PDB file of C-alpha atoms in Angstrom:
ATOM      1  CA  MET A   1      32.425 -25.644-139.858  1.00 50.00           C
ATOM      2  CA  ASN A   2      32.404 -27.627-142.917  1.00 56.00           C
ATOM      3  CA  ARG A   3      33.578 -31.184-143.273  1.00 57.00           C
ATOM      4  CA  SER A   4      37.362 -30.151-144.746  1.00 57.00           C
ATOM      5  CA  ASP A   5      37.788 -27.417-142.011  1.00 65.00           C
ATOM      6  CA  SER A   6      37.056 -30.349-139.536  1.00 73.00           C
ATOM      7  CA  ARG A   7      39.478 -32.397-141.111  1.00 80.00           C
ATOM      8  CA  HIS A   8      42.417 -29.757-141.616  1.00 89.00           C
ATOM      9  CA  SER A   9      41.606 -28.776-137.829  1.00 93.00           C
ATOM     10  CA  GLY A  10      42.629 -32.433-136.808  1.00 94.00           C
ATOM     11  CA  GLU A  11      45.703 -33.018-138.973  1.00 96.00           C
ATOM     12  CA  VAL A  12      46.985 -29.580-138.391  1.00 97.00           C
ATOM     13  CA  GLY A  13      46.474 -30.555-134.490  1.00 95.00           C
ATOM     14  CA  THR A  14      48.215 -33.872-134.880  1.00 95.00           C
ATOM     15  CA  ILE A  15      51.054 -31.794-136.372  1.00 97.00           C
ATOM     16  CA  LEU A  16      50.922 -29.683-133.346  1.00 97.00           C
ATOM     17  CA  ALA A  17      51.179 -32.707-130.863  1.00 96.00           C
ATOM     18  CA  GLN A  18      53.608 -34.687-132.881  1.00 95.00           C
ATOM     19  CA  ALA A  19      55.873 -32.029-134.258  1.00 97.00           C
ATOM     20  CA  TRP A  20      55.731 -28.904-132.398  1.00 97.00           C
ATOM     21  CA  ASP A  21      54.839 -29.662-128.982  1.00 97.00           C
ATOM     22  CA  PRO A  22      56.536 -26.980-127.110  1.00 96.00           C
ATOM     23  CA  LEU A  23      56.136 -27.611-123.642  1.00 95.00           C
ATOM     24  CA  GLY A  24      57.060 -31.627-124.155  1.00 94.00           C
ATOM     25  CA  THR A  25      53.606 -32.222-123.011  1.00 93.00           C
ATOM     26  CA  VAL A  26      52.529 -34.897-125.375  1.00 92.00           C
ATOM     27  CA  LYS A  27      56.161 -36.436-125.374  1.00 89.00           C
ATOM     28  CA  LYS A  28      55.169 -37.131-121.524  1.00 92.00           C
ATOM     29  CA  GLY A  29      52.231 -38.902-122.024  1.00 90.00           C
ATOM     30  CA  GLY A  30      49.619 -35.849-121.822  1.00 88.00           C
ATOM     31  CA  PHE A  31      46.920 -34.953-123.783  1.00 86.00           C
ATOM     32  CA  TYR A  32      47.134 -34.574-127.999  1.00 84.00           C
ATOM     33  CA  ASP A  33      44.237 -31.962-127.603  1.00 90.00           C
ATOM     34  CA  GLU A  34      47.073 -29.753-125.591  1.00 92.00           C
ATOM     35  CA  TYR A  35      47.579 -27.207-128.652  1.00 96.00           C
ATOM     36  CA  ASP A  36      43.926 -27.552-129.813  1.00 95.00           C
ATOM     37  CA  SER A  37      43.463 -23.942-128.783  1.00 96.00           C
ATOM     38  CA  TYR A  38      45.875 -22.399-131.468  1.00 97.00           C
ATOM     39  CA  VAL A  39      44.807 -24.970-134.466  1.00 97.00           C
ATOM     40  CA  PRO A  40      41.795 -22.282-135.610  1.00 96.00           C
ATOM     41  CA  ARG A  41      44.361 -19.447-135.941  1.00 96.00           C
ATOM     42  CA  ILE A  42      47.132 -21.333-138.186  1.00 97.00           C
ATOM     43  CA  VAL A  43      44.073 -23.142-140.059  1.00 97.00           C
ATOM     44  CA  HIS A  44      43.148 -19.379-140.886  1.00 96.00           C
ATOM     45  CA  GLN A  45      46.479 -18.380-141.686  1.00 97.00           C
ATOM     46  CA  ALA A  46      47.118 -21.728-144.152  1.00 97.00           C
ATOM     47  CA  LYS A  47      43.923 -21.613-145.643  1.00 95.00           C
ATOM     48  CA  GLN A  48      44.915 -17.675-146.951  1.00 96.00           C
ATOM     49  CA  GLY A  49      48.093 -19.109-148.416  1.00 96.00           C
ATOM     50  CA  ALA A  50      50.678 -17.997-145.698  1.00 97.00           C
ATOM     51  CA  THR A  51      54.174 -18.789-146.190  1.00 98.00           C
ATOM     52  CA  VAL A  52      56.056 -21.207-144.167  1.00 98.00           C
ATOM     53  CA  GLU A  53      58.125 -18.141-142.600  1.00 98.00           C
ATOM     54  CA  GLU A  54      54.686 -16.292-141.504  1.00 98.00           C
ATOM     55  CA  LEU A  55      53.190 -19.631-140.238  1.00 98.00           C
ATOM     56  CA  ALA A  56      56.671 -20.339-138.350  1.00 98.00           C
ATOM     57  CA  SER A  57      56.840 -16.816-137.047  1.00 98.00           C
ATOM     58  CA  THR A  58      53.006 -17.486-135.741  1.00 98.00           C
ATOM     59  CA  LEU A  59      54.099 -20.351-134.094  1.00 98.00           C
ATOM     60  CA  VAL A  60      57.112 -18.521-132.147  1.00 98.00           C
ATOM     61  CA  SER A  61      54.746 -16.003-131.143  1.00 98.00           C
ATOM     62  CA  ILE A  62      52.569 -18.352-129.720  1.00 98.00           C
ATOM     63  CA  GLU A  63      55.491 -19.888-127.752  1.00 97.00           C
ATOM     64  CA  ILE A  64      56.684 -16.623-126.328  1.00 97.00           C
ATOM     65  CA  GLU A  65      53.371 -14.936-125.510  1.00 97.00           C
ATOM     66  CA  ARG A  66      51.373 -17.693-124.610  1.00 96.00           C
ATOM     67  CA  MET A  67      53.633 -20.411-123.265  1.00 96.00           C
ATOM     68  CA  TRP A  68      56.335 -18.543-121.578  1.00 96.00           C
ATOM     69  CA  VAL A  69      58.926 -20.816-123.241  1.00 96.00           C
ATOM     70  CA  ALA A  70      61.969 -19.999-125.223  1.00 96.00           C
ATOM     71  CA  PRO A  71      61.491 -19.848-128.919  1.00 97.00           C
ATOM     72  CA  ASP A  72      62.584 -22.472-131.383  1.00 98.00           C
ATOM     73  CA  MET A  73      62.644 -21.050-134.811  1.00 98.00           C
ATOM     74  CA  SER A  74      64.357 -24.526-136.299  1.00 98.00           C
ATOM     75  CA  ARG A  75      61.416 -26.279-135.090  1.00 98.00           C
ATOM     76  CA  ALA A  76      58.555 -23.800-135.794  1.00 98.00           C
ATOM     77  CA  LEU A  77      60.025 -23.869-139.692  1.00 98.00           C
ATOM     78  CA  VAL A  78      59.716 -27.430-139.788  1.00 98.00           C
ATOM     79  CA  VAL A  79      56.357 -27.854-138.248  1.00 98.00           C
ATOM     80  CA  ALA A  80      55.292 -24.261-140.492  1.00 98.00           C
ATOM     81  CA  GLY A  81      56.705 -26.606-143.775  1.00 98.00           C
ATOM     82  CA  LEU A  82      54.150 -29.758-142.379  1.00 98.00           C
ATOM     83  CA  ILE A  83      51.364 -27.467-142.552  1.00 98.00           C
ATOM     84  CA  LYS A  84      52.042 -25.633-145.451  1.00 98.00           C
ATOM     85  CA  ASN A  85      52.683 -28.888-147.375  1.00 97.00           C
ATOM     86  CA  LEU A  86      49.576 -30.229-145.881  1.00 96.00           C
ATOM     87  CA  PHE A  87      47.310 -27.552-147.466  1.00 95.00           C
ATOM     88  CA  ASP A  88      49.275 -27.300-150.591  1.00 93.00           C
ATOM     89  CA  SER A  89      48.158 -30.896-151.198  1.00 88.00           C
ATOM     90  CA  VAL A  90      44.803 -30.281-151.364  1.00 76.00           C
ATOM     91  CA  GLY A  91      44.959 -26.743-152.887  1.00 71.00           C
ATOM     92  CA  CYS A  92      43.311 -25.413-149.726  1.00 65.00           C
ATOM     93  CA  HIS A  93      43.749 -21.406-150.830  1.00 59.00           C
ATOM     94  CA  PRO A  94      42.308 -18.719-151.986  1.00 55.00           C
ATOM     95  CA  ALA A  95      42.685 -17.484-155.410  1.00 47.00           C
ATOM     96  CA  LYS A  96      44.798 -15.137-156.453  1.00 46.00           C
ATOM     97  CA  THR A  97      43.828 -12.049-158.312  1.00 39.00           C
TER      98      THR A  97
END
């Protein structure tokens, strides 16, 4: 993992902890690294140029399949937008051919 990937992973982890937090763990004083296992998947998608909707779909899928909580597409879209904006702001997407 290069320095840029590490920085992006940290920023995505923070977004997931602060804005997503579907289990309410961080809001209840839990650890900020609660969702770190999902970061590589999200970073990879974002670096490949995933849309907000694709990122949100991944978040909802994680909520359903891994956490067994009721999905919240509205929240997922907001969080996906934050992640997309992060990667768009640094031009971190593959060249389109």
